[in-house]
Structure formats: structure tokens, C-alpha cells
XYZ file of C-alpha atoms in Angstrom:
744
model
C 118.459 -34.116 263.023
C 115.407 -35.794 261.860
C 111.703 -36.178 262.536
C 110.682 -38.867 265.106
C 107.541 -39.914 262.983
C 109.113 -40.007 259.427
C 112.777 -40.036 260.323
C 113.277 -37.673 257.492
C 115.957 -35.113 258.110
C 114.716 -31.581 259.276
C 116.133 -28.542 256.998
C 116.526 -24.954 258.312
C 115.694 -25.775 261.776
C 117.001 -23.214 264.561
C 119.610 -24.522 267.115
C 120.711 -22.505 269.676
C 123.406 -22.846 272.593
C 121.506 -21.110 275.092
C 124.045 -19.708 277.648
C 126.480 -18.953 274.859
C 123.819 -16.845 272.875
C 124.977 -18.683 269.842
C 122.775 -20.255 266.970
C 123.069 -22.125 263.677
C 120.483 -23.610 261.135
C 120.380 -26.774 259.873
C 121.037 -27.524 256.177
C 119.190 -29.306 253.624
C 120.044 -32.697 254.859
C 119.476 -31.836 258.550
C 123.096 -31.382 259.758
C 124.355 -28.111 261.753
C 127.824 -27.539 263.731
C 129.294 -25.071 266.171
C 132.864 -24.422 266.329
C 135.239 -23.167 269.030
C 132.862 -23.891 271.905
C 134.497 -24.040 275.445
C 134.343 -26.610 277.714
C 131.445 -27.010 280.211
C 127.929 -28.197 280.339
C 125.420 -26.092 277.879
C 121.970 -26.249 276.931
C 121.048 -27.188 273.297
C 117.617 -25.853 272.077
C 116.227 -26.779 268.846
C 113.145 -25.505 267.257
C 111.318 -25.900 264.053
C 108.237 -25.192 262.572
C 105.669 -28.015 262.760
C 107.651 -29.626 265.532
C 108.015 -29.341 269.442
C 110.821 -27.452 270.679
C 113.775 -29.732 272.188
C 116.077 -28.721 274.867
C 119.152 -31.148 275.740
C 121.941 -30.853 277.793
C 125.392 -31.559 276.574
C 128.853 -32.207 278.125
C 131.844 -31.033 276.286
C 135.401 -31.425 277.628
C 138.673 -29.403 276.799
C 139.636 -29.726 273.125
C 136.898 -32.365 272.443
C 134.564 -32.875 269.788
C 131.131 -34.100 270.241
C 128.382 -35.384 267.626
C 124.770 -35.113 268.782
C 122.081 -37.012 267.091
C 118.615 -34.995 267.602
C 115.051 -36.140 267.168
C 111.971 -34.142 267.086
C 108.308 -34.662 267.805
C 105.942 -33.494 265.198
C 103.626 -30.809 266.578
C 100.984 -29.887 263.627
C 99.078 -26.935 263.998
C 96.281 -25.266 261.919
C 96.475 -21.410 262.372
C 95.444 -18.618 260.067
C 98.792 -17.262 259.670
C 102.277 -16.657 261.342
C 105.000 -13.936 261.202
C 108.736 -15.211 261.324
C 111.681 -12.581 261.769
C 114.898 -14.225 261.574
C 118.505 -12.798 262.242
C 120.063 -15.346 259.971
C 119.579 -16.320 256.463
C 121.138 -19.400 254.470
C 121.521 -17.462 251.293
C 124.972 -16.861 250.020
C 126.493 -13.071 250.382
C 125.063 -11.273 247.428
C 121.753 -11.030 245.789
C 119.950 -14.286 246.482
C 117.971 -16.785 244.414
C 114.142 -16.721 243.687
C 112.836 -19.488 245.553
C 109.401 -20.966 243.944
C 107.195 -22.128 246.477
C 105.682 -25.577 245.169
C 102.193 -25.484 246.482
C 102.111 -21.675 245.476
C 103.267 -22.948 241.780
C 100.336 -25.587 241.659
C 97.691 -22.912 241.838
C 99.147 -20.739 239.126
C 96.817 -20.967 235.999
C 98.860 -23.266 233.508
C 97.920 -25.280 230.401
C 96.539 -28.709 231.094
C 98.380 -29.089 234.716
C 100.524 -27.482 237.223
C 103.644 -26.518 235.437
C 106.838 -25.579 237.709
C 108.705 -24.072 234.441
C 105.522 -21.906 233.498
C 105.326 -20.989 237.125
C 109.142 -19.635 236.971
C 107.850 -17.072 234.404
C 105.948 -15.041 236.811
C 109.219 -14.200 238.257
C 110.529 -10.500 236.855
C 114.172 -12.049 235.879
C 112.514 -14.707 233.507
C 110.474 -14.334 230.474
C 109.042 -16.510 227.477
C 109.278 -16.118 223.808
C 105.568 -16.888 223.579
C 102.474 -18.712 225.072
C 103.494 -21.874 223.209
C 107.025 -22.085 225.089
C 108.170 -22.831 228.352
C 111.807 -22.092 227.755
C 113.348 -19.739 230.194
C 114.968 -16.700 229.113
C 116.901 -14.974 231.947
C 117.586 -11.379 232.087
C 118.147 -11.115 228.199
C 120.089 -14.442 228.005
C 118.942 -17.369 225.411
C 117.802 -20.651 227.112
C 121.280 -22.091 226.237
C 122.767 -19.926 228.524
C 120.603 -21.207 231.358
C 121.753 -24.268 233.168
C 118.859 -26.692 234.330
C 119.733 -28.941 237.110
C 117.905 -31.977 238.530
C 119.435 -32.757 242.224
C 122.776 -31.353 240.761
C 122.856 -33.046 237.492
C 122.426 -31.262 234.296
C 119.437 -32.178 231.888
C 118.707 -31.501 228.290
C 115.407 -30.172 227.200
C 113.206 -30.563 230.282
C 109.875 -30.183 228.156
C 106.726 -32.018 226.970
C 104.634 -31.081 223.754
C 107.629 -29.506 222.182
C 107.827 -27.083 225.044
C 104.294 -26.338 225.880
C 104.856 -27.394 229.451
C 107.629 -28.596 231.784
C 108.728 -32.134 232.163
C 108.684 -32.249 235.982
C 105.946 -33.639 238.216
C 105.633 -30.874 240.788
C 104.267 -33.677 243.402
C 107.697 -35.048 243.472
C 109.612 -31.695 243.711
C 110.811 -30.117 247.050
C 112.396 -27.033 245.994
C 113.038 -24.548 242.824
C 115.800 -22.125 242.960
C 116.234 -19.523 240.130
C 119.537 -17.915 240.426
C 119.392 -15.201 237.763
C 122.837 -13.646 238.184
C 125.805 -12.762 240.266
C 126.475 -16.373 240.849
C 128.390 -18.034 243.494
C 131.933 -19.642 242.382
C 130.040 -23.363 243.084
C 127.800 -22.793 240.175
C 128.660 -23.003 236.399
C 128.911 -23.237 233.573
C 126.399 -21.014 231.705
C 126.736 -17.227 230.827
C 123.197 -16.265 232.599
C 121.583 -18.277 234.844
C 121.012 -21.706 237.024
C 117.583 -23.141 237.835
C 118.294 -25.910 240.439
C 115.409 -28.314 241.034
C 115.445 -30.806 243.988
C 113.374 -33.828 244.327
C 111.674 -34.489 247.724
C 112.864 -37.392 249.976
C 110.082 -39.948 250.644
C 108.652 -40.320 254.011
C 110.142 -42.727 256.491
C 107.077 -43.017 258.750
C 104.292 -44.375 256.392
C 103.691 -44.810 252.649
C 101.450 -41.912 251.243
C 100.570 -40.806 247.483
C 99.474 -38.163 245.598
C 98.392 -37.720 241.853
C 96.126 -36.086 239.493
C 94.017 -36.361 236.188
C 93.913 -33.632 233.757
C 92.731 -33.121 230.070
C 95.980 -34.266 228.743
C 97.541 -36.648 231.089
C 97.584 -38.624 234.435
C 100.025 -38.460 237.189
C 100.903 -40.322 240.365
C 103.454 -40.339 243.121
C 104.154 -42.725 245.867
C 106.862 -42.663 248.565
C 107.646 -44.380 251.865
C 110.160 -45.855 253.933
C 112.711 -48.511 252.907
C 113.002 -51.795 254.738
C 115.127 -51.381 257.759
C 113.881 -47.685 258.663
C 117.168 -46.145 257.505
C 116.123 -44.932 253.838
C 113.093 -44.001 251.740
C 111.954 -43.920 248.228
C 109.844 -41.812 245.978
C 108.279 -42.839 242.633
C 106.784 -40.617 240.206
C 105.090 -41.398 236.948
C 103.018 -39.676 234.306
C 101.285 -40.601 231.056
C 99.548 -38.678 228.450
C 96.193 -40.416 226.963
C 95.460 -38.394 223.723
C 96.741 -41.013 221.709
C 94.907 -43.518 223.571
C 91.524 -42.018 223.431
C 91.810 -41.195 219.538
C 92.557 -37.623 220.110
C 95.158 -35.529 218.337
C 96.365 -32.076 217.431
C 95.793 -30.258 214.299
C 98.850 -28.862 212.768
C 98.912 -25.594 210.742
C 101.501 -25.285 207.888
C 104.099 -27.831 209.634
C 102.324 -30.716 210.110
C 99.980 -32.317 207.942
C 96.180 -32.303 208.870
C 96.446 -33.684 212.228
C 98.688 -35.974 214.140
C 98.549 -38.173 217.303
C 101.329 -37.514 219.947
C 102.002 -38.852 223.633
C 104.470 -38.737 226.070
C 105.487 -40.278 229.346
C 108.017 -39.745 231.952
C 109.091 -41.226 235.104
C 111.192 -40.219 238.439
C 112.826 -42.333 241.034
C 114.556 -41.016 244.086
C 116.283 -43.134 246.986
C 118.136 -42.282 249.791
C 119.947 -44.222 252.371
C 121.947 -43.716 255.551
C 125.124 -45.595 255.320
C 126.349 -45.238 258.994
C 129.394 -42.930 259.621
C 129.602 -42.455 255.785
C 126.466 -40.070 255.857
C 123.646 -40.337 253.507
C 123.789 -41.685 249.926
C 120.987 -40.433 247.501
C 120.286 -41.844 243.961
C 118.161 -39.907 241.206
C 116.917 -41.628 238.019
C 114.623 -39.659 235.712
C 113.372 -40.489 232.064
C 111.051 -39.129 229.504
C 109.798 -40.188 226.188
C 107.683 -38.569 223.435
C 106.376 -39.639 219.872
C 104.459 -38.369 216.956
C 102.264 -40.321 214.664
C 99.756 -40.118 212.040
C 96.179 -41.403 211.920
C 95.018 -43.819 209.412
C 93.239 -40.889 207.481
C 96.699 -39.471 206.710
C 98.416 -42.968 206.082
C 98.043 -42.982 202.318
C 99.680 -39.674 202.120
C 102.556 -39.564 204.469
C 104.002 -41.373 207.350
C 105.960 -40.101 210.274
C 107.983 -41.988 212.846
C 109.287 -39.483 215.253
C 110.489 -39.916 218.883
C 112.632 -38.216 221.278
C 113.417 -38.591 224.884
C 115.686 -37.526 228.050
C 117.366 -39.786 230.625
C 119.240 -38.757 233.512
C 120.826 -40.552 236.738
C 123.057 -39.669 239.544
C 124.407 -40.656 242.859
C 125.329 -38.237 245.865
C 127.208 -39.245 249.077
C 127.133 -36.516 251.792
C 128.996 -37.236 254.824
C 130.071 -35.202 258.054
C 133.750 -35.357 258.572
C 134.177 -34.126 262.261
C 132.328 -31.279 263.788
C 133.027 -28.684 260.982
C 133.327 -30.242 257.769
C 131.230 -31.834 255.379
C 132.122 -33.990 251.755
C 129.922 -34.170 249.087
C 130.603 -36.658 246.049
C 128.530 -36.944 243.167
C 128.580 -38.633 239.770
C 125.890 -38.658 237.175
C 124.949 -38.936 233.387
C 122.172 -37.081 231.202
C 121.410 -37.626 227.633
C 118.778 -36.559 225.215
C 117.980 -38.584 221.932
C 115.911 -38.188 218.827
C 114.819 -39.973 215.832
C 112.882 -38.976 212.958
C 111.708 -40.861 209.877
C 109.329 -39.579 207.122
C 108.018 -41.139 203.883
C 106.006 -39.630 201.282
C 103.657 -41.816 198.826
C 104.949 -40.981 195.494
C 102.657 -42.438 193.213
C 100.820 -45.988 193.164
C 99.836 -47.442 196.376
C 102.620 -48.792 198.427
C 105.336 -46.827 196.504
C 106.949 -44.754 199.015
C 109.987 -42.218 199.038
C 112.117 -41.563 201.932
C 112.128 -37.762 202.746
C 113.906 -37.392 206.131
C 116.123 -39.765 208.199
C 117.469 -37.878 211.076
C 119.234 -39.142 214.510
C 120.551 -36.969 217.386
C 122.414 -37.411 220.639
C 123.573 -35.229 223.373
C 125.360 -36.793 226.335
C 127.069 -35.602 229.464
C 129.011 -37.612 231.902
C 130.122 -35.816 234.988
C 132.155 -36.718 238.355
C 132.684 -34.135 240.954
C 133.181 -33.419 244.834
C 132.856 -30.561 247.019
C 134.037 -29.757 250.636
C 132.717 -27.444 252.959
C 134.013 -26.263 256.581
C 133.263 -23.640 259.168
C 136.324 -21.564 260.759
C 135.818 -18.902 262.828
C 133.145 -16.864 261.146
C 134.060 -18.260 257.686
C 132.415 -20.893 255.413
C 135.028 -22.034 252.888
C 133.878 -24.052 249.931
C 136.277 -26.157 247.652
C 135.387 -28.401 244.816
C 135.711 -29.737 241.281
C 133.715 -31.212 238.467
C 134.581 -32.790 235.269
C 132.204 -33.161 232.495
C 132.432 -35.294 229.348
C 130.205 -33.876 226.669
C 129.170 -35.930 223.435
C 127.137 -34.588 220.707
C 126.282 -36.441 217.554
C 123.686 -35.389 214.948
C 123.240 -36.835 211.493
C 120.097 -35.936 209.277
C 119.370 -36.353 205.659
C 116.539 -34.625 203.793
C 115.144 -34.976 200.413
C 116.229 -32.408 197.777
C 112.485 -31.380 196.943
C 110.473 -32.256 199.977
C 106.573 -31.907 200.094
C 105.802 -28.057 200.378
C 104.563 -26.824 203.669
C 105.220 -30.129 205.554
C 107.888 -30.677 208.334
C 110.621 -31.722 206.071
C 111.003 -28.268 205.052
C 112.390 -27.134 208.572
C 114.878 -30.254 209.078
C 118.570 -29.112 208.052
C 120.885 -31.482 206.499
C 123.826 -31.858 208.578
C 126.502 -34.536 210.098
C 128.192 -33.860 213.202
C 130.040 -35.787 215.798
C 131.906 -33.984 218.352
C 133.129 -34.293 221.917
C 134.749 -31.989 224.642
C 135.887 -32.821 228.176
C 135.948 -29.815 230.612
C 137.267 -29.573 234.224
C 136.175 -26.846 236.420
C 137.544 -26.165 239.942
C 136.276 -23.440 242.584
C 137.072 -22.216 245.846
C 135.106 -19.608 247.597
C 134.919 -18.344 251.303
C 131.959 -16.642 252.884
C 133.123 -14.331 255.784
C 130.539 -13.268 258.571
C 132.484 -10.066 259.278
C 129.596 -8.986 261.683
C 126.114 -10.009 262.521
C 125.215 -7.582 259.832
C 127.548 -7.910 257.099
C 128.649 -10.703 255.098
C 131.258 -10.918 252.272
C 131.935 -13.635 249.624
C 134.645 -13.740 247.403
C 135.579 -16.860 245.160
C 137.171 -17.857 241.552
C 136.023 -20.836 239.119
C 138.549 -22.017 236.707
C 137.152 -23.759 233.665
C 139.837 -25.795 231.461
C 139.123 -27.840 228.285
C 141.066 -30.777 226.794
C 141.874 -28.285 224.037
C 144.040 -26.281 226.242
C 141.639 -23.445 226.827
C 141.421 -22.021 230.130
C 139.536 -19.147 231.603
C 139.245 -17.626 235.238
C 136.193 -16.699 236.458
C 136.302 -14.234 239.749
C 132.935 -13.995 241.622
C 132.695 -11.766 244.703
C 129.326 -10.745 246.894
C 128.216 -8.867 249.832
C 125.217 -8.289 252.066
C 124.200 -5.859 254.803
C 121.448 -6.645 257.002
C 120.032 -3.742 258.787
C 117.173 -3.295 261.287
C 113.494 -3.734 260.367
C 114.126 -6.387 257.545
C 116.220 -4.155 255.348
C 118.955 -5.357 253.353
C 121.311 -4.407 250.612
C 123.278 -6.673 248.641
C 125.832 -6.334 245.542
C 127.269 -8.894 243.548
C 129.462 -9.403 240.278
C 130.939 -12.149 238.514
C 132.500 -13.575 235.414
C 131.146 -16.755 233.741
C 131.996 -19.151 231.024
C 130.546 -21.657 228.895
C 131.612 -24.538 226.693
C 128.647 -25.512 224.744
C 126.339 -23.332 222.347
C 122.910 -23.909 220.782
C 122.488 -24.495 216.905
C 119.018 -23.144 217.091
C 118.060 -19.982 215.377
C 116.536 -17.764 218.040
C 115.581 -15.003 215.361
C 113.613 -17.599 213.220
C 109.868 -17.561 214.136
C 109.749 -21.076 214.509
C 111.375 -20.816 217.990
C 108.314 -19.549 219.187
C 106.845 -22.910 218.955
C 109.682 -25.093 219.976
C 111.481 -25.214 223.206
C 113.703 -28.039 222.233
C 117.259 -27.084 221.697
C 120.344 -28.757 220.193
C 123.841 -28.011 221.630
C 127.397 -28.418 220.607
C 130.642 -27.867 221.687
C 132.495 -24.543 220.915
C 135.752 -24.735 218.806
C 138.583 -24.525 221.526
C 140.537 -22.705 218.902
C 137.948 -19.724 219.219
C 137.829 -19.749 222.910
C 134.936 -20.034 225.555
C 131.931 -18.093 225.635
C 132.447 -15.321 228.244
C 129.964 -12.815 230.013
C 130.352 -10.588 233.132
C 127.538 -9.179 235.470
C 127.059 -6.854 238.014
C 124.034 -6.814 240.341
C 122.572 -4.430 243.114
C 119.880 -5.334 245.196
C 117.623 -4.051 247.972
C 115.190 -6.310 249.901
C 112.696 -5.468 252.777
C 110.739 -8.014 254.723
C 108.197 -6.700 257.195
C 105.467 -9.009 258.595
C 103.703 -10.654 255.714
C 104.892 -8.155 253.197
C 108.413 -8.535 251.237
C 109.722 -6.453 248.677
C 112.724 -6.956 246.387
C 114.436 -4.542 243.972
C 117.403 -5.916 241.693
C 119.195 -3.801 238.948
C 121.638 -5.359 236.821
C 124.160 -4.935 233.703
C 125.484 -7.664 231.847
C 127.681 -8.352 228.693
C 128.936 -11.197 226.860
C 131.570 -11.970 224.152
C 132.374 -14.756 221.773
C 128.629 -15.657 221.709
C 128.034 -18.488 218.655
C 125.172 -16.761 216.753
C 123.907 -17.734 213.408
C 123.484 -15.228 210.708
C 120.413 -13.132 211.055
C 117.867 -14.702 208.732
C 116.644 -12.999 205.496
C 113.119 -13.448 206.452
C 112.761 -14.616 210.127
C 108.864 -16.151 209.019
C 110.383 -18.791 206.992
C 113.658 -19.371 208.304
C 114.799 -22.951 209.433
C 114.813 -23.156 213.475
C 118.335 -24.968 213.288
C 121.763 -24.005 211.850
C 124.239 -26.587 212.138
C 127.223 -24.909 210.604
C 127.666 -21.300 209.946
C 128.144 -19.251 213.104
C 129.520 -16.150 213.838
C 131.436 -14.581 217.183
C 129.140 -12.365 218.519
C 128.533 -10.150 221.430
C 125.723 -9.274 223.620
C 124.546 -6.784 226.325
C 121.569 -6.272 228.655
C 120.594 -4.023 231.471
C 117.268 -4.135 233.687
C 115.587 -3.451 236.763
C 113.128 -5.587 238.548
C 110.806 -5.291 241.314
C 109.173 -8.209 242.925
C 106.370 -7.647 245.893
C 104.504 -10.081 247.851
C 102.035 -9.577 250.521
C 100.540 -12.568 252.583
C 101.602 -16.223 252.716
C 100.719 -19.956 252.001
C 97.999 -19.612 249.333
C 96.500 -16.434 250.376
C 98.123 -13.225 249.179
C 99.207 -10.801 246.034
C 102.276 -11.253 243.926
C 103.500 -8.431 241.649
C 106.541 -8.588 239.332
C 107.626 -5.902 237.125
C 110.723 -5.999 234.708
C 112.403 -3.630 232.436
C 115.046 -4.816 230.220
C 116.990 -3.663 227.203
C 118.915 -6.305 225.391
C 121.295 -5.816 222.184
C 123.151 -8.462 220.440
C 125.691 -7.806 217.762
C 126.694 -10.672 214.945
C 128.547 -10.128 211.824
C 128.829 -6.254 212.337
C 124.735 -5.910 212.747
C 123.265 -4.683 216.102
C 119.868 -5.797 216.718
C 117.109 -6.041 219.491
C 116.504 -10.024 219.962
C 113.088 -11.424 219.150
C 112.498 -12.583 222.900
C 112.766 -9.117 224.481
C 109.882 -7.522 226.100
C 111.156 -4.095 227.291
C 108.433 -3.757 229.989
C 106.444 -6.768 231.593
C 103.880 -6.143 234.523
C 102.726 -9.622 236.047
C 99.958 -9.304 239.046
C 98.655 -12.498 240.796
C 96.147 -12.684 243.531
C 95.403 -15.707 245.339
C 92.475 -16.000 247.809
C 91.446 -18.795 250.186
C 87.971 -18.896 251.023
C 85.996 -21.031 253.427
C 84.880 -24.559 252.662
C 88.274 -25.319 250.947
C 87.882 -22.936 248.038
C 90.984 -21.302 246.288
C 90.618 -18.421 243.561
C 93.525 -17.254 241.411
C 93.622 -14.345 238.899
C 96.657 -13.324 237.040
C 96.996 -10.431 234.550
C 100.308 -9.972 232.366
C 100.590 -6.775 230.769
C 103.999 -6.481 228.443
C 105.433 -4.522 225.499
C 105.183 -6.281 222.195
C 108.188 -8.157 220.887
C 110.333 -6.988 218.060
C 109.501 -8.051 214.806
C 110.676 -7.075 211.022
C 108.527 -4.773 209.190
C 107.509 -5.167 205.386
C 108.594 -2.163 203.418
C 107.563 -3.119 199.960
C 106.880 -5.360 197.053
C 108.577 -6.628 194.272
C 107.280 -8.485 191.132
C 110.125 -10.567 189.490
C 110.473 -9.795 185.727
C 111.125 -12.392 183.226
C 112.511 -11.623 179.826
C 110.127 -13.284 176.938
C 112.436 -13.374 173.700
C 109.341 -13.670 171.359
C 107.917 -10.759 172.503
C 111.166 -9.279 172.901
C 109.970 -7.796 176.289
C 109.486 -8.586 180.013
C 106.646 -10.259 181.263
C 105.195 -8.459 184.444
C 102.069 -10.372 184.892
C 103.611 -13.146 186.807
C 101.321 -14.141 189.782
C 104.323 -14.546 192.407
C 105.821 -11.645 194.306
C 108.466 -10.783 196.893
C 107.923 -9.342 199.912
C 110.808 -6.427 200.925
C 111.553 -6.436 204.435
C 112.865 -3.471 206.612
C 115.497 -3.313 209.308
C 115.559 -6.523 211.259
C 113.234 -6.187 214.392
C 112.721 -2.600 213.628
C 109.059 -3.033 214.849
C 107.254 -4.331 217.675
C 104.051 -6.370 217.704
C 101.027 -4.703 219.623
C 101.011 -4.584 223.452
C 100.601 -8.169 225.066
C 97.750 -8.539 227.455
C 96.659 -11.777 229.148
C 94.124 -12.677 232.067
C 93.963 -15.981 233.807
C 91.835 -17.376 236.388
C 91.606 -20.476 238.467
C 89.592 -22.141 240.947
C 90.106 -25.174 243.067
C 88.152 -26.922 245.640
C 89.630 -29.184 248.553
C 87.874 -31.853 250.308
C 88.989 -34.028 253.030
C 87.478 -37.808 253.053
C 87.885 -40.877 254.476
C 88.578 -43.908 252.156
C 89.422 -47.617 253.193
C 89.837 -46.130 256.710
C 92.445 -43.585 255.482
C 92.260 -39.844 255.035
C 92.273 -38.794 251.683
C 92.214 -35.291 250.315
C 90.566 -34.453 246.796
C 90.989 -31.245 244.785
C 89.104 -30.715 241.688
C 90.080 -27.595 239.493
C 89.248 -25.589 236.686
C 91.339 -22.928 234.698
C 90.949 -20.502 231.948
C 93.893 -19.188 230.069
C 93.429 -15.808 228.146
C 90.047 -15.347 229.620
C 89.311 -12.385 227.665
C 90.210 -14.123 224.180
C 92.504 -11.281 223.574
C 94.314 -11.429 220.032
C 97.923 -11.198 221.061
C 100.066 -11.512 218.273
C 103.055 -13.716 217.680
C 103.654 -12.370 214.325
C 102.405 -11.122 211.037
C 102.483 -12.499 207.499
C 101.789 -9.596 205.606
C 100.773 -9.661 202.030
C 101.618 -5.950 201.308
C 103.504 -3.257 203.045
C 102.330 -1.967 206.594
C 99.491 -4.566 206.381
C 98.914 -6.813 209.487
C 96.023 -8.821 207.858
C 97.454 -12.031 208.522
C 98.571 -12.273 212.144
C 99.514 -15.793 213.935
C 98.047 -15.407 217.462
C 99.183 -16.421 220.683
C 96.918 -18.980 222.644
C 93.150 -18.346 222.372
C 90.993 -18.766 225.410
C 91.980 -22.393 226.898
C 89.957 -24.097 229.422
C 91.366 -26.973 231.441
C 90.067 -29.223 234.223
C 91.006 -31.981 236.387
C 91.417 -33.609 239.722
C 94.148 -33.901 242.253
C 94.489 -36.288 245.304
C 96.601 -37.359 248.060
C 96.648 -39.730 250.850
């Protein structure tokens, strides 16, 4: 099913067999099917928001199959609001995904420019380590336990500026689904959650474009039809310009003085109909970042640091008969980094190398999935094979300059690979119109002979007046793990992660969860409540740092088999629709990890988080946003005392206790919490519709303020004596950003 204007598929349209009182929804590619339809002449009625309703008579013989191509004419309307009540949902049985509205996400106050990953943090299941990080901590799981997919291809480190914001241009994205638990068998292989990002298809009617200018970067997106009218393309690009205009960022303790940094990214999406073989889609993504030093620092130290991500994938989706579809995909993803630094040791022109580091993570994958519908059952069967390769090699001078980046780079040499094969089968059964049941199993096997079975179940009961109950549980398996030290304070400022394969001799990492949910939708109001419990074993965890404030962020070698558990309760309420309404999110979570016999609360845990956002649309295209976040402080390690080292003086035959240095005696790990976190953000946008070169164009200038009240939220303390907090490192200060967005 497609639009007559753009030839784009129409997803989630309602298709009815009027006389038989049967209905179905189209999928993301516009396909639908009815099975066991008796012979006769029937009326097929199709309706979708924004399109004219279509009725078409079809003749069906005995034991015959019929393929019908439907084209709907657009019927755009400008209305103040609409209420939709649906008896059918495309979500799988069990607790569903959180779906992020892309247009609404664009108005969430963010740093520098709209950010989909930071917008995901308004969900109750998702939290952040600090204001400086867009890494996703989902229901007590570390970021390496969340699988981020771009059009079905895993992506490593989808961040810019060290993790300050995400690498995805929202103008090029069609949907973002966050699955925080009770995952269907088709998703894996991570312990905690899945974030599925899908790029939008280009239009097939006319070429169109959009973009924006912010304080940090400029972006542009263009899409349109391919020659022949059976395909479309979309290209999106972005480039920062701080380094081009002489700007930079001032370092504090990690980088010397100031440095210049930049980034760029690009995405290409192409889709084309291939006759009876269905739809062939291609996605290509790449980004690159770099750090350099201005000339004023060139006589002291020299840095050459760059890193980036590349991703590519092909997907063929084809219908096989009236009740089956086949999807095949292949892709690759890699992340590379390179760092060289030199220190001027003496005379001008005399340089000593201090760091040489290289790193690469790769994943090649091939897979396929078959889906068909039989007598109220939706059966899915599939398999995917991943080929992981992780290669890291770094050297550091034994005595690097104190206070510089070199202190935080470990020496390591690693070249490891792993091949995994996952297969799954799952059946979703529509028992009645109100009761849906899902059951399946996923199997993960490695080249080392390790095999784990992961059964998963779910159920949903839809009652009257928009009330539904859901229950889901599952077992999950993970074959790679992070070498980042989550308990090091430095992880507050670095979202980038390096992974390595698990040792097959020690087994995979395994987790289990159970989720109970209640949802209520009534007119413009929706409410969702989820309660969950999780436990994990076989976690690869480094030893707890002696002093988290000065610990290295990466630990390449020494890991223990640890355990983790989390339990929590979440509330998500929304009133209104579109860009006007109120969003309320509350989360309670309690997390415990155990490593080397020590039980502790992870640094990223916020026991309570309340997030309230109000969006108001005013006349003349004015949109205002107010966001208020109130949360429990994060765990930190207290200082219990001071110790002065004693040095024996043989001439005086005594100890010298007048040494200037002192050692801070720390208490139990994470036994104290920072003060309550409170942040208020505001944003304003103005929309103008103009005509330029005889074409309509929309302009949207915006301004946003992060931390409007400039509250001194604390990341951590650097105490100089017991129980003193006189040297706090603060979260983001009041930050103002402005920009202009456009579309035609």
C-alpha cells in the first residue's frame, strides 16, 4: 500500500473486510494480509490518517490467493486535535516498547541542538551518569548492556563531543523505540535493553530538504525519488564549525589549557522496489571526530587524536504468498580510534613521544527472518551470525606529564575475535480479541562451544475503556563486555566505550527479568505503570577503584565474575498530543552489584527521579517548553580521615612528620550520596511559513536555556579533609543555545 503522491509505503493503515467484519493493520513497509477468507466478492476498505478512505471490491475464488496493490490519495487536514480509539495494536504481547515521537523530541531542551539520545532520557526507564553524558543506563544496566541498532545494524559509540550529545540527525530519523525489558525472542543479544532507530525513507513525489544551524554545528537533509519512480533516497550531513572559526574548549585537569575539536557525520538511505522480490533497502552511516591544539600550545605538547564510526547494511523484505514475508539482511559496523601525543622535553624541536594508541572494534553480520500468519498465530523464525573483532594496542611513557591526558591512558595490547550464531522461534497467539500470548526461545552459541538457551514469554489482556494489563519475562545472553570502569569518576565525562569478547571458557554473561505492566489510554490522556525485577550473573566487572576520583577509565586486563540485581517501579503519564501537552515521568530503582565479594550500589544509580515536561503551542507558531528534573543524588565515596606519611631520618634518629603531602582515607565505597539533583530547562521556538523562489519554506528559530536557575548540582567532591565538601566538581552550569531550523 502506498501514497499516490509520493509512492511511499503507508504503515499502520487500517484495512477492513467490511462484510466479514475483519480488520488488519499494514506493517512498516505497507504490507497486510488476511488468511482463510471464504470465496466470494468482498468490500475492502482502507483508511489512514492524512489520506482519503478507499473502498475496493475484490473477487476471490475457492482456495485462491490474491495480491492487491492499493494506492491512497493524500487528504491533509489542519485540525486542533483528534482522538483515536483502536482495538488492535501492533505491539507484541507483553510490556511494549517506549516510542519516542520525533517531532516532540526536537523541542526537548538540549545542548547545542536537538538530540534523540538525550530525549530518550526523559523516559522513566532511562537515566544518565551526568549532564555531560548521553550514554543510556536502562533499568540499572550499564551502557554496554544496551544494544543500539540503526536500521537493524548494531552501532558502536553513537556519540559526539565525547558523549555530550548523540550522533543522529533527527531530521533523518523516522522512529526510535526503546525496549527496556521483557524482550521478544527476535531481539538480542544484550542483557538489559534495545534501542532501535530507523531512518525514514525519502519521498517519491518531489525533492525536499530540511536542516538547521546551531551554536556548534550545521546540518542538512535532502530526500527525493530515484529515477524511474520505484525508489527513493535520503542523505543527511552535519559538520561542526568551532574549529573553523577559531573556537575551542577549555580543559580542566585532563587536557592542557584549551584545545580545538570538531566532528562530522553523514547518513545515506536508499530504497528500491525490485519487482516481485519486494523492497531492497540500503543504509550507510559514518562519523569522524578529532582533537587538536592551537598554536599557543604547540611549543609544549602536541596531540593528534581522532576516532569515528562506520556502518553499512542491506535489507531485502519480500512477501511470499498472502500470509508470509521474508526479510534478509547483511551489514557491518566498526569503530576506530587513533591517538598520538608528544611532549617537548627540552630545546625547541626536541620532542618525546608520550602516547601511541590504536583501537578497532568490528562486527560483521548476516541474518534472515521469516514471518507468517496462520489461524490467529503470528509465527517468527530467524537466525543471525555475528563476527566480532576487537584490536587495541597502546603504549604510554612511564612518567607522563602530570595532570595531562596521558595519565588516563592504560598500556594494553589486545587482539581478540569471536563468532556467535543466534537463532530464535516465537509465536504470538491471538487467543481472543482481548487476550494475546507470546512465547519463544532464543539460542546463542559461540565458536568456542558455549551455548545458552534464552526462553521468553509475554501476555497482554485488553479490557474495555482503554485499560490493559501485560506481563513479560525472559532470559538474555551477552557475548561482549565493556573494559570501561563504571565506578571511576571519569566515566561521568566519557560515553565512549571499548568492548571485548567474553572468554568462552568462563561462559556468557546472563540475565533474567520479569515485568508487570498496566496501561490506560483515554481520549488525550495515557498512563503506563511498570514494575520489574532483574538479576544478572557472570558479569565481567573490574575491581572497585581504591580512589574513584583518580581511577583510570579503562581496565584492559583484570576482571572478576560478578553479579547484579535491580528492582524498580516506573510511571509514565502524558496528556495531550502533538506538540502541546504534559509529560510526567517517575522512576524508583534500587541496584546492587557484587564483585570480588564486595556488594555496592553503582555510581550511576539515582534512587528516585521525577521528570515533568510541559509543551505549549501558542498562536503565531510559538512553542514553549519547560522541563523540571528532580532526582536523588548519586552514590559517592566519603572521606573519613587524613594520614600524613612518616619518613625516618637516620641523622635525627626519628620520623619527619612535617612532609607537605597527605593521604586521604576513604570510607566504604559509595556509602554516601551527593545532594539532591534539581535542574530546570526552558525552550522557545517560533515557526514562520514563507515562500522562497516560488517554493514554500518553513523557518523555525529557537532558543533554549539548560539549568535556568544555575543550581550547583554536584558530580563529585575532591575533599581536602574528612567530611568537607569544599571542592565540588559541578554538573553543567546555566547554558544558553540558539539556532535556526528550516525545511522546504
